[in-house]
């Protein structure tokens, strides 16, 4: 099966990193295609970025003309757009935010999310709540690092471990990497913390494979019906 | 003071109607300026439209070069974007969804929302919940009419009254017009129902006036800090 | 329009201070009339005071024989009585507790309340919850000062700032003055905290003006129907 | 032990009926003393009545000069005042609303309340919520009968049974008599419904006996500290 | 009346201690019979123990052949099984977890639970939530002592007091002994804390007496209908 | 990888059916081993059965001496025990109740569960709530068929479709087969309803594969630490 993984920002290097994370998680028969929006923010940090990103991701998928695919993974942690993509495409759509939380719920009684900037906490809390998995989230906490600062692996790991302690104090028994750009970090921090750490990119790939494998896709019988036919202008020309 | 009222769609006639509603509510010293996005959906019905609209509204305000203004009213009922606008501008921002709910809470123990298509229910419920005013909402219910069908006033009124009965059965003591395009309808349906009916456009104008009058604006100390400086591409060129 | 502002206690000086705060917030066409109950507690601190105050405020409005008025503001932060007044009078009724919270919700993702004695926390939490605006309240916290100790402006300001830090640590991005007797303090503490601070008295005046301006008043179709006709004894004679 | 049972209204006959119900429930060593407020409403139906009643009940207990007592039962279903009485007296205080709910929770997974007028629903819902026992309440429903109409036992029983069916449809497995004036009805309607029916008066007496028997009384370490010493005027003279 | 008190573990000494606590609380006409399961864990600490205990307690009651009894008290704090026992027997069933919480709600606005090992927190939180009394629980906190370590009274008391301070900081105004093996400790720690402390064993006995006294028992009209007739094997032979 | 699927009852035919369902969902490299408890109920319907089943399932896994396995699937819809199994084994544990809900959340905004007897509703609601996925459940509804009546496929399908309409009216956009014995039914009813239908057995197998594939297992750092070493008697001998 083919899974399209869309980055939520325009930074090509980050798409590549996400695709590496996705491929590491994918099963033998799964092909991963990364997409980078042609417009949008270079990183998504805050609501303005998130709404800009949501439209750009929708546009990217709307105008996609590559080979057919079986599922979409949205690789923006806490970013908007998933419900719109569910309306747009006929295949299952999995957002890395909810994906990480779904798996985390299976691994402990309470989980915590460690993200980048503190300002992203609210978006993530809202996203988890609306996805229906907010109840067992003990804490969302920031590291103070920006999305594009995650390149320094040592600093990121130290910041992650420090923030993770706060989540643990709040009752978290499982941790979630709260940014697509952290993908790959899970093994190292899990060992140091002695707790399972879930990467949303890998989680979403596995959930997408699960849905495809079971022949399930988004319900058209309610919220996520196909978009109404109408005039839409996607760009000022 | 000047209040900028942004339509969430590209339909100029609807902006005009909204501006009429806003002016009818505005106090003597208030000037209302309507804005119509140059891109986006012709009406917002569903999540895809809503995310497209959010980016277009942000772009409209980002590139606005008219006279200075004191507050922004976002005239898309249940549509996304308010938190992003709060990051973007330095003046108070009031969304008609939350505005109607805030006033409705003052008028009865439970309120109901009558909107257009059933598919919009979920977005409105989510919007009210995140705005912090979902608790006393008894029901969000659709009329089955599309946004652009609201022109037929008689049909709209009949459909509204029928849906309002369902909200009343669910405990609503106050009703809310669940679409900016319904503005102006409140008096007639209120008389027939014997219940107060709140129009979000008018409510938002009054709340914007209140905030400006009290010298209050959005907090920068947390979620709604100014957008991070970075590279953002708003359109494919 | 005329707004009647009722103090919740018998201290005439406090009524005057509240009226000053209300007038500072009122629009040009608004007349503010202060009312002081002829009976009740000299300050409301705790449930016994609050219930005594509620009956006295109802009695004050029941026996009011001044010029007609267009709205009532209840100036007791966290005190009981608002639903009873909604039954009693035909004009809009706004309680300063809920008013402050409604505006605070428009200014940040979470708000906090700084009140007088710690023992008032519970009442305020309950009042916000029932008003339907408790969800986004991060913390209600006391300063340790009694209502009648607020005269010492410096001490009050220092105590407020100290308590506000706790609310901020709990996630508050906006603060609310949690006592009618604090009215006037908002500007100074807002400057020092770098956060918006909402005064309930001013907020309630603006919301009352908004409701009157929109021609809205309390729903009679449910909880707040007029009191049943019956024998009521308001005082032992 | 002596339990003081306070009626929430001024109707002496109702006090007598309540006392009969309380005595029927009381253990062998328990003496029940009924108190009727000298002022207040002749029946409590709605918030205005409830707040008037709360102050009158507090005044009644404040000025009580009979023999010492070991506990107070507040016999107004859904009426305000319990927290104020907890501040005032040094003995345990049990409100019949919460008492019925506490026992009902032990008898089934969800319970329902059948009360008098529909307008009382909101107060009861709020009272249960704040008492901490609202979660398992499936429905509060009115019979349409006023408090002083309950004298016609046949009509009351028929109305109760009809309303109880609605509660059962909503998931109630246990029912609660939602008015002190219904005391005595429980046996008959329980037999007809085939479900346990809890009378709040009896429940409160048993809970009061339980607390006294265990040597427990209201915590002074927080919300329910003794009233602050201050000037309070209880009546216009 | 006769109340059967079932220990949740196989430790006979603990049954005796529980029976002592139950008898100390019981009214003059009440006989207390202790039951110790013939199988199960020697103490219940964690979910595996709890589920093992639930089946063993059910088996103990299923095969009981002593004199008839009027109520069952389940003396495992936070342990599973109460709903199953409600299906099994025709008399009222009271679990000490819920019992303590019901009484604690009557004594203060928020209560806290001090238990043995930290790992028991989750089970207790879940048990309170499902019993419908979780809302007013401020904190469940462990002492770090195992169930079978409670024999050292001084150490237990010190550990209890230290943990109780955390609950108080979280808003608890009343405390609950979070283990049946702590029964008897309530007087001493209450004096030292200056707060009421509820022992679940005593609370459950009093609630059982209350239900029996009022002629109430578990509803058969829903969740707790009698077990379906079918083949069940209780032990490998 | 090897997944052990445990039936929650002693009916061997049902284990076989569940294993068939599990194998149909399993990926190419997955071996499914079914386990049938040697004791317990022949079907689990109600709490007594559920607690008996939980202990029997724990005992079955505790005494398992087959080839090593990589994950456990618990195939009792709404049955107790999952937390205990998480303590017991070192591999991931997935309960079909939570599994179905996790996947259903990805497919629509609200889901519904169609189960066997009405009496099972409460257990399922509780199980979903504690698993952290209750928020988006619109309704749990029974078909009126017992677990062992599901053999008549036509009747089961008719009953399922009738109950599914109730869930749809309550807002469900996705349905869940609420009994392990319904496995295999999903395709047929999905086609007829025009909605996705999730089978918990298949869902759990896919989630187990996902967790194993990602190298994740239950957290030992909190609730699900290994059972304390102690004396436990699993059966009367």
JSON list of N, CA, C and O in Angstrom, two decimals, chain B residues 120-156:
[
{"chain": "B", "resi": 120, "resn": "UNK", "atom": "N", "xyz": [-22.77, 21.17, 9.69]},
{"chain": "B", "resi": 120, "resn": "UNK", "atom": "CA", "xyz": [-22.06, 22.22, 10.42]},
{"chain": "B", "resi": 120, "resn": "UNK", "atom": "C", "xyz": [-22.15, 22.06, 11.94]},
{"chain": "B", "resi": 120, "resn": "UNK", "atom": "O", "xyz": [-21.47, 22.78, 12.68]},
{"chain": "B", "resi": 121, "resn": "UNK", "atom": "N", "xyz": [-23.00, 21.17, 12.40]},
{"chain": "B", "resi": 121, "resn": "UNK", "atom": "CA", "xyz": [-23.18, 21.02, 13.85]},
{"chain": "B", "resi": 121, "resn": "UNK", "atom": "C", "xyz": [-21.87, 20.77, 14.59]},
{"chain": "B", "resi": 121, "resn": "UNK", "atom": "O", "xyz": [-21.60, 21.39, 15.62]},
{"chain": "B", "resi": 122, "resn": "UNK", "atom": "N", "xyz": [-21.11, 19.84, 14.07]},
{"chain": "B", "resi": 122, "resn": "UNK", "atom": "CA", "xyz": [-19.88, 19.46, 14.78]},
{"chain": "B", "resi": 122, "resn": "UNK", "atom": "C", "xyz": [-18.92, 20.63, 14.94]},
{"chain": "B", "resi": 122, "resn": "UNK", "atom": "O", "xyz": [-18.37, 20.84, 16.01]},
{"chain": "B", "resi": 123, "resn": "UNK", "atom": "N", "xyz": [-18.74, 21.37, 13.86]},
{"chain": "B", "resi": 123, "resn": "UNK", "atom": "CA", "xyz": [-17.83, 22.51, 13.95]},
{"chain": "B", "resi": 123, "resn": "UNK", "atom": "C", "xyz": [-18.29, 23.52, 15.00]},
{"chain": "B", "resi": 123, "resn": "UNK", "atom": "O", "xyz": [-17.49, 24.09, 15.73]},
{"chain": "B", "resi": 124, "resn": "UNK", "atom": "N", "xyz": [-19.58, 23.76, 15.02]},
{"chain": "B", "resi": 124, "resn": "UNK", "atom": "CA", "xyz": [-20.11, 24.74, 15.98]},
{"chain": "B", "resi": 124, "resn": "UNK", "atom": "C", "xyz": [-19.95, 24.22, 17.41]},
{"chain": "B", "resi": 124, "resn": "UNK", "atom": "O", "xyz": [-19.52, 24.94, 18.30]},
{"chain": "B", "resi": 125, "resn": "UNK", "atom": "N", "xyz": [-20.28, 22.96, 17.61]},
{"chain": "B", "resi": 125, "resn": "UNK", "atom": "CA", "xyz": [-20.09, 22.40, 18.96]},
{"chain": "B", "resi": 125, "resn": "UNK", "atom": "C", "xyz": [-18.63, 22.53, 19.40]},
{"chain": "B", "resi": 125, "resn": "UNK", "atom": "O", "xyz": [-18.35, 22.92, 20.54]},
{"chain": "B", "resi": 126, "resn": "UNK", "atom": "N", "xyz": [-17.72, 22.21, 18.50]},
{"chain": "B", "resi": 126, "resn": "UNK", "atom": "CA", "xyz": [-16.29, 22.31, 18.85]},
{"chain": "B", "resi": 126, "resn": "UNK", "atom": "C", "xyz": [-15.90, 23.76, 19.14]},
{"chain": "B", "resi": 126, "resn": "UNK", "atom": "O", "xyz": [-15.14, 24.03, 20.08]},
{"chain": "B", "resi": 127, "resn": "UNK", "atom": "N", "xyz": [-16.39, 24.67, 18.34]},
{"chain": "B", "resi": 127, "resn": "UNK", "atom": "CA", "xyz": [-16.03, 26.07, 18.50]},
{"chain": "B", "resi": 127, "resn": "UNK", "atom": "C", "xyz": [-16.52, 26.61, 19.84]},
{"chain": "B", "resi": 127, "resn": "UNK", "atom": "O", "xyz": [-15.80, 27.33, 20.54]},
{"chain": "B", "resi": 128, "resn": "UNK", "atom": "N", "xyz": [-17.74, 26.25, 20.20]},
{"chain": "B", "resi": 128, "resn": "UNK", "atom": "CA", "xyz": [-18.29, 26.70, 21.49]},
{"chain": "B", "resi": 128, "resn": "UNK", "atom": "C", "xyz": [-17.51, 26.08, 22.64]},
{"chain": "B", "resi": 128, "resn": "UNK", "atom": "O", "xyz": [-17.20, 26.76, 23.63]},
{"chain": "B", "resi": 129, "resn": "UNK", "atom": "N", "xyz": [-17.20, 24.81, 22.51]},
{"chain": "B", "resi": 129, "resn": "UNK", "atom": "CA", "xyz": [-16.47, 24.12, 23.58]},
{"chain": "B", "resi": 129, "resn": "UNK", "atom": "C", "xyz": [-15.11, 24.80, 23.83]},
{"chain": "B", "resi": 129, "resn": "UNK", "atom": "O", "xyz": [-14.77, 25.13, 24.95]},
{"chain": "B", "resi": 130, "resn": "UNK", "atom": "N", "xyz": [-14.37, 25.03, 22.75]},
{"chain": "B", "resi": 130, "resn": "UNK", "atom": "CA", "xyz": [-13.04, 25.60, 22.92]},
{"chain": "B", "resi": 130, "resn": "UNK", "atom": "C", "xyz": [-13.10, 27.06, 23.38]},
{"chain": "B", "resi": 130, "resn": "UNK", "atom": "O", "xyz": [-12.20, 27.53, 24.07]},
{"chain": "B", "resi": 131, "resn": "UNK", "atom": "N", "xyz": [-14.16, 27.76, 23.01]},
{"chain": "B", "resi": 131, "resn": "UNK", "atom": "CA", "xyz": [-14.31, 29.14, 23.47]},
{"chain": "B", "resi": 131, "resn": "UNK", "atom": "C", "xyz": [-14.68, 29.20, 24.95]},
{"chain": "B", "resi": 131, "resn": "UNK", "atom": "O", "xyz": [-14.70, 30.29, 25.54]},
{"chain": "B", "resi": 132, "resn": "UNK", "atom": "N", "xyz": [-14.98, 28.05, 25.52]},
{"chain": "B", "resi": 132, "resn": "UNK", "atom": "CA", "xyz": [-15.28, 28.02, 26.96]},
{"chain": "B", "resi": 132, "resn": "UNK", "atom": "C", "xyz": [-16.73, 28.25, 27.29]},
{"chain": "B", "resi": 132, "resn": "UNK", "atom": "O", "xyz": [-17.08, 28.45, 28.45]},
{"chain": "B", "resi": 133, "resn": "UNK", "atom": "N", "xyz": [-17.61, 28.19, 26.31]},
{"chain": "B", "resi": 133, "resn": "UNK", "atom": "CA", "xyz": [-19.03, 28.45, 26.56]},
{"chain": "B", "resi": 133, "resn": "UNK", "atom": "C", "xyz": [-19.93, 27.30, 26.09]},
{"chain": "B", "resi": 133, "resn": "UNK", "atom": "O", "xyz": [-21.11, 27.49, 25.83]},
{"chain": "B", "resi": 134, "resn": "UNK", "atom": "N", "xyz": [-19.36, 26.12, 26.00]},
{"chain": "B", "resi": 134, "resn": "UNK", "atom": "CA", "xyz": [-20.14, 24.99, 25.53]},
{"chain": "B", "resi": 134, "resn": "UNK", "atom": "C", "xyz": [-21.05, 24.39, 26.60]},
{"chain": "B", "resi": 134, "resn": "UNK", "atom": "O", "xyz": [-22.05, 23.76, 26.28]},
{"chain": "B", "resi": 135, "resn": "UNK", "atom": "N", "xyz": [-20.73, 24.59, 27.86]},
{"chain": "B", "resi": 135, "resn": "UNK", "atom": "CA", "xyz": [-21.45, 23.89, 28.93]},
{"chain": "B", "resi": 135, "resn": "UNK", "atom": "C", "xyz": [-22.95, 24.10, 28.89]},
{"chain": "B", "resi": 135, "resn": "UNK", "atom": "O", "xyz": [-23.73, 23.18, 29.09]},
{"chain": "B", "resi": 136, "resn": "UNK", "atom": "N", "xyz": [-23.37, 25.31, 28.67]},
{"chain": "B", "resi": 136, "resn": "UNK", "atom": "CA", "xyz": [-24.81, 25.60, 28.74]},
{"chain": "B", "resi": 136, "resn": "UNK", "atom": "C", "xyz": [-25.51, 25.56, 27.39]},
{"chain": "B", "resi": 136, "resn": "UNK", "atom": "O", "xyz": [-26.63, 26.05, 27.26]},
{"chain": "B", "resi": 137, "resn": "UNK", "atom": "N", "xyz": [-24.86, 24.98, 26.42]},
{"chain": "B", "resi": 137, "resn": "UNK", "atom": "CA", "xyz": [-25.50, 24.80, 25.11]},
{"chain": "B", "resi": 137, "resn": "UNK", "atom": "C", "xyz": [-26.32, 23.51, 25.14]},
{"chain": "B", "resi": 137, "resn": "UNK", "atom": "O", "xyz": [-25.77, 22.42, 25.33]},
{"chain": "B", "resi": 138, "resn": "UNK", "atom": "N", "xyz": [-27.61, 23.64, 24.93]},
{"chain": "B", "resi": 138, "resn": "UNK", "atom": "CA", "xyz": [-28.48, 22.47, 24.99]},
{"chain": "B", "resi": 138, "resn": "UNK", "atom": "C", "xyz": [-28.46, 21.68, 23.69]},
{"chain": "B", "resi": 138, "resn": "UNK", "atom": "O", "xyz": [-28.54, 20.46, 23.69]},
{"chain": "B", "resi": 139, "resn": "UNK", "atom": "N", "xyz": [-28.35, 22.36, 22.57]},
{"chain": "B", "resi": 139, "resn": "UNK", "atom": "CA", "xyz": [-28.40, 21.67, 21.28]},
{"chain": "B", "resi": 139, "resn": "UNK", "atom": "C", "xyz": [-27.93, 22.60, 20.17]},
{"chain": "B", "resi": 139, "resn": "UNK", "atom": "O", "xyz": [-28.23, 23.80, 20.18]},
{"chain": "B", "resi": 140, "resn": "UNK", "atom": "N", "xyz": [-27.21, 22.04, 19.21]},
{"chain": "B", "resi": 140, "resn": "UNK", "atom": "CA", "xyz": [-26.94, 22.71, 17.94]},
{"chain": "B", "resi": 140, "resn": "UNK", "atom": "C", "xyz": [-27.71, 21.91, 16.90]},
{"chain": "B", "resi": 140, "resn": "UNK", "atom": "O", "xyz": [-27.57, 20.68, 16.84]},
{"chain": "B", "resi": 141, "resn": "UNK", "atom": "N", "xyz": [-28.51, 22.56, 16.11]},
{"chain": "B", "resi": 141, "resn": "UNK", "atom": "CA", "xyz": [-29.39, 21.84, 15.19]},
{"chain": "B", "resi": 141, "resn": "UNK", "atom": "C", "xyz": [-29.42, 22.55, 13.84]},
{"chain": "B", "resi": 141, "resn": "UNK", "atom": "O", "xyz": [-29.33, 23.78, 13.77]},
{"chain": "B", "resi": 142, "resn": "UNK", "atom": "N", "xyz": [-29.49, 21.76, 12.76]},
{"chain": "B", "resi": 142, "resn": "UNK", "atom": "CA", "xyz": [-29.51, 22.34, 11.42]},
{"chain": "B", "resi": 142, "resn": "UNK", "atom": "C", "xyz": [-30.93, 22.53, 10.90]},
{"chain": "B", "resi": 142, "resn": "UNK", "atom": "O", "xyz": [-31.87, 21.88, 11.36]},
{"chain": "B", "resi": 143, "resn": "UNK", "atom": "N", "xyz": [-31.04, 23.43, 9.92]},
{"chain": "B", "resi": 143, "resn": "UNK", "atom": "CA", "xyz": [-32.32, 23.65, 9.25]},
{"chain": "B", "resi": 143, "resn": "UNK", "atom": "C", "xyz": [-32.38, 22.87, 7.94]},
{"chain": "B", "resi": 143, "resn": "UNK", "atom": "O", "xyz": [-33.44, 22.78, 7.32]},
{"chain": "B", "resi": 144, "resn": "UNK", "atom": "N", "xyz": [-31.22, 22.40, 7.49]},
{"chain": "B", "resi": 144, "resn": "UNK", "atom": "CA", "xyz": [-31.16, 21.75, 6.20]},
{"chain": "B", "resi": 144, "resn": "UNK", "atom": "C", "xyz": [-30.98, 22.72, 5.04]},
{"chain": "B", "resi": 144, "resn": "UNK", "atom": "O", "xyz": [-30.82, 22.30, 3.89]},
{"chain": "B", "resi": 145, "resn": "UNK", "atom": "N", "xyz": [-30.95, 24.00, 5.33]},
{"chain": "B", "resi": 145, "resn": "UNK", "atom": "CA", "xyz": [-30.72, 24.99, 4.26]},
{"chain": "B", "resi": 145, "resn": "UNK", "atom": "C", "xyz": [-29.24, 25.30, 4.13]},
{"chain": "B", "resi": 145, "resn": "UNK", "atom": "O", "xyz": [-28.55, 25.46, 5.13]},
{"chain": "B", "resi": 146, "resn": "UNK", "atom": "N", "xyz": [-28.76, 25.44, 2.90]},
{"chain": "B", "resi": 146, "resn": "UNK", "atom": "CA", "xyz": [-27.40, 25.87, 2.69]},
{"chain": "B", "resi": 146, "resn": "UNK", "atom": "C", "xyz": [-27.25, 27.38, 2.93]},
{"chain": "B", "resi": 146, "resn": "UNK", "atom": "O", "xyz": [-28.24, 28.11, 2.96]},
{"chain": "B", "resi": 147, "resn": "UNK", "atom": "N", "xyz": [-26.00, 27.81, 3.11]},
{"chain": "B", "resi": 147, "resn": "UNK", "atom": "CA", "xyz": [-25.75, 29.23, 3.41]},
{"chain": "B", "resi": 147, "resn": "UNK", "atom": "C", "xyz": [-26.33, 30.11, 2.30]},
{"chain": "B", "resi": 147, "resn": "UNK", "atom": "O", "xyz": [-26.94, 31.16, 2.58]},
{"chain": "B", "resi": 148, "resn": "UNK", "atom": "N", "xyz": [-26.17, 29.69, 1.07]},
{"chain": "B", "resi": 148, "resn": "UNK", "atom": "CA", "xyz": [-26.60, 30.55, -0.03]},
{"chain": "B", "resi": 148, "resn": "UNK", "atom": "C", "xyz": [-28.09, 30.38, -0.34]},
{"chain": "B", "resi": 148, "resn": "UNK", "atom": "O", "xyz": [-28.61, 31.02, -1.26]},
{"chain": "B", "resi": 149, "resn": "UNK", "atom": "N", "xyz": [-28.76, 29.54, 0.44]},
{"chain": "B", "resi": 149, "resn": "UNK", "atom": "CA", "xyz": [-30.22, 29.40, 0.28]},
{"chain": "B", "resi": 149, "resn": "UNK", "atom": "C", "xyz": [-30.98, 30.33, 1.21]},
{"chain": "B", "resi": 149, "resn": "UNK", "atom": "O", "xyz": [-32.22, 30.33, 1.21]},
{"chain": "B", "resi": 150, "resn": "UNK", "atom": "N", "xyz": [-30.26, 31.07, 2.03]},
{"chain": "B", "resi": 150, "resn": "UNK", "atom": "CA", "xyz": [-30.95, 31.84, 3.07]},
{"chain": "B", "resi": 150, "resn": "UNK", "atom": "C", "xyz": [-31.67, 33.06, 2.51]},
{"chain": "B", "resi": 150, "resn": "UNK", "atom": "O", "xyz": [-32.40, 33.75, 3.21]},
{"chain": "B", "resi": 151, "resn": "UNK", "atom": "N", "xyz": [-31.46, 33.32, 1.22]},
{"chain": "B", "resi": 151, "resn": "UNK", "atom": "CA", "xyz": [-32.10, 34.49, 0.60]},
{"chain": "B", "resi": 151, "resn": "UNK", "atom": "C", "xyz": [-33.61, 34.44, 0.66]},
{"chain": "B", "resi": 151, "resn": "UNK", "atom": "O", "xyz": [-34.27, 35.48, 0.82]},
{"chain": "B", "resi": 152, "resn": "UNK", "atom": "N", "xyz": [-34.17, 33.26, 0.58]},
{"chain": "B", "resi": 152, "resn": "UNK", "atom": "CA", "xyz": [-35.63, 33.13, 0.64]},
{"chain": "B", "resi": 152, "resn": "UNK", "atom": "C", "xyz": [-36.06, 33.26, 2.10]},
{"chain": "B", "resi": 152, "resn": "UNK", "atom": "O", "xyz": [-36.04, 32.31, 2.88]},
{"chain": "B", "resi": 153, "resn": "UNK", "atom": "N", "xyz": [-36.47, 34.47, 2.47]},
{"chain": "B", "resi": 153, "resn": "UNK", "atom": "CA", "xyz": [-36.69, 34.79, 3.88]},
{"chain": "B", "resi": 153, "resn": "UNK", "atom": "C", "xyz": [-37.80, 33.96, 4.50]},
{"chain": "B", "resi": 153, "resn": "UNK", "atom": "O", "xyz": [-37.69, 33.51, 5.65]},
{"chain": "B", "resi": 154, "resn": "UNK", "atom": "N", "xyz": [-38.85, 33.73, 3.75]},
{"chain": "B", "resi": 154, "resn": "UNK", "atom": "CA", "xyz": [-39.97, 32.97, 4.31]},
{"chain": "B", "resi": 154, "resn": "UNK", "atom": "C", "xyz": [-39.57, 31.53, 4.61]},
{"chain": "B", "resi": 154, "resn": "UNK", "atom": "O", "xyz": [-39.84, 31.00, 5.69]},
{"chain": "B", "resi": 155, "resn": "UNK", "atom": "N", "xyz": [-38.90, 30.93, 3.63]},
{"chain": "B", "resi": 155, "resn": "UNK", "atom": "CA", "xyz": [-38.48, 29.55, 3.84]},
{"chain": "B", "resi": 155, "resn": "UNK", "atom": "C", "xyz": [-37.51, 29.46, 5.00]},
{"chain": "B", "resi": 155, "resn": "UNK", "atom": "O", "xyz": [-37.57, 28.54, 5.82]},
{"chain": "B", "resi": 156, "resn": "UNK", "atom": "N", "xyz": [-36.59, 30.42, 5.06]},
{"chain": "B", "resi": 156, "resn": "UNK", "atom": "CA", "xyz": [-35.62, 30.41, 6.14]},
{"chain": "B", "resi": 156, "resn": "UNK", "atom": "C", "xyz": [-36.31, 30.50, 7.50]},
{"chain": "B", "resi": 156, "resn": "UNK", "atom": "O", "xyz": [-36.00, 29.77, 8.44]}
]
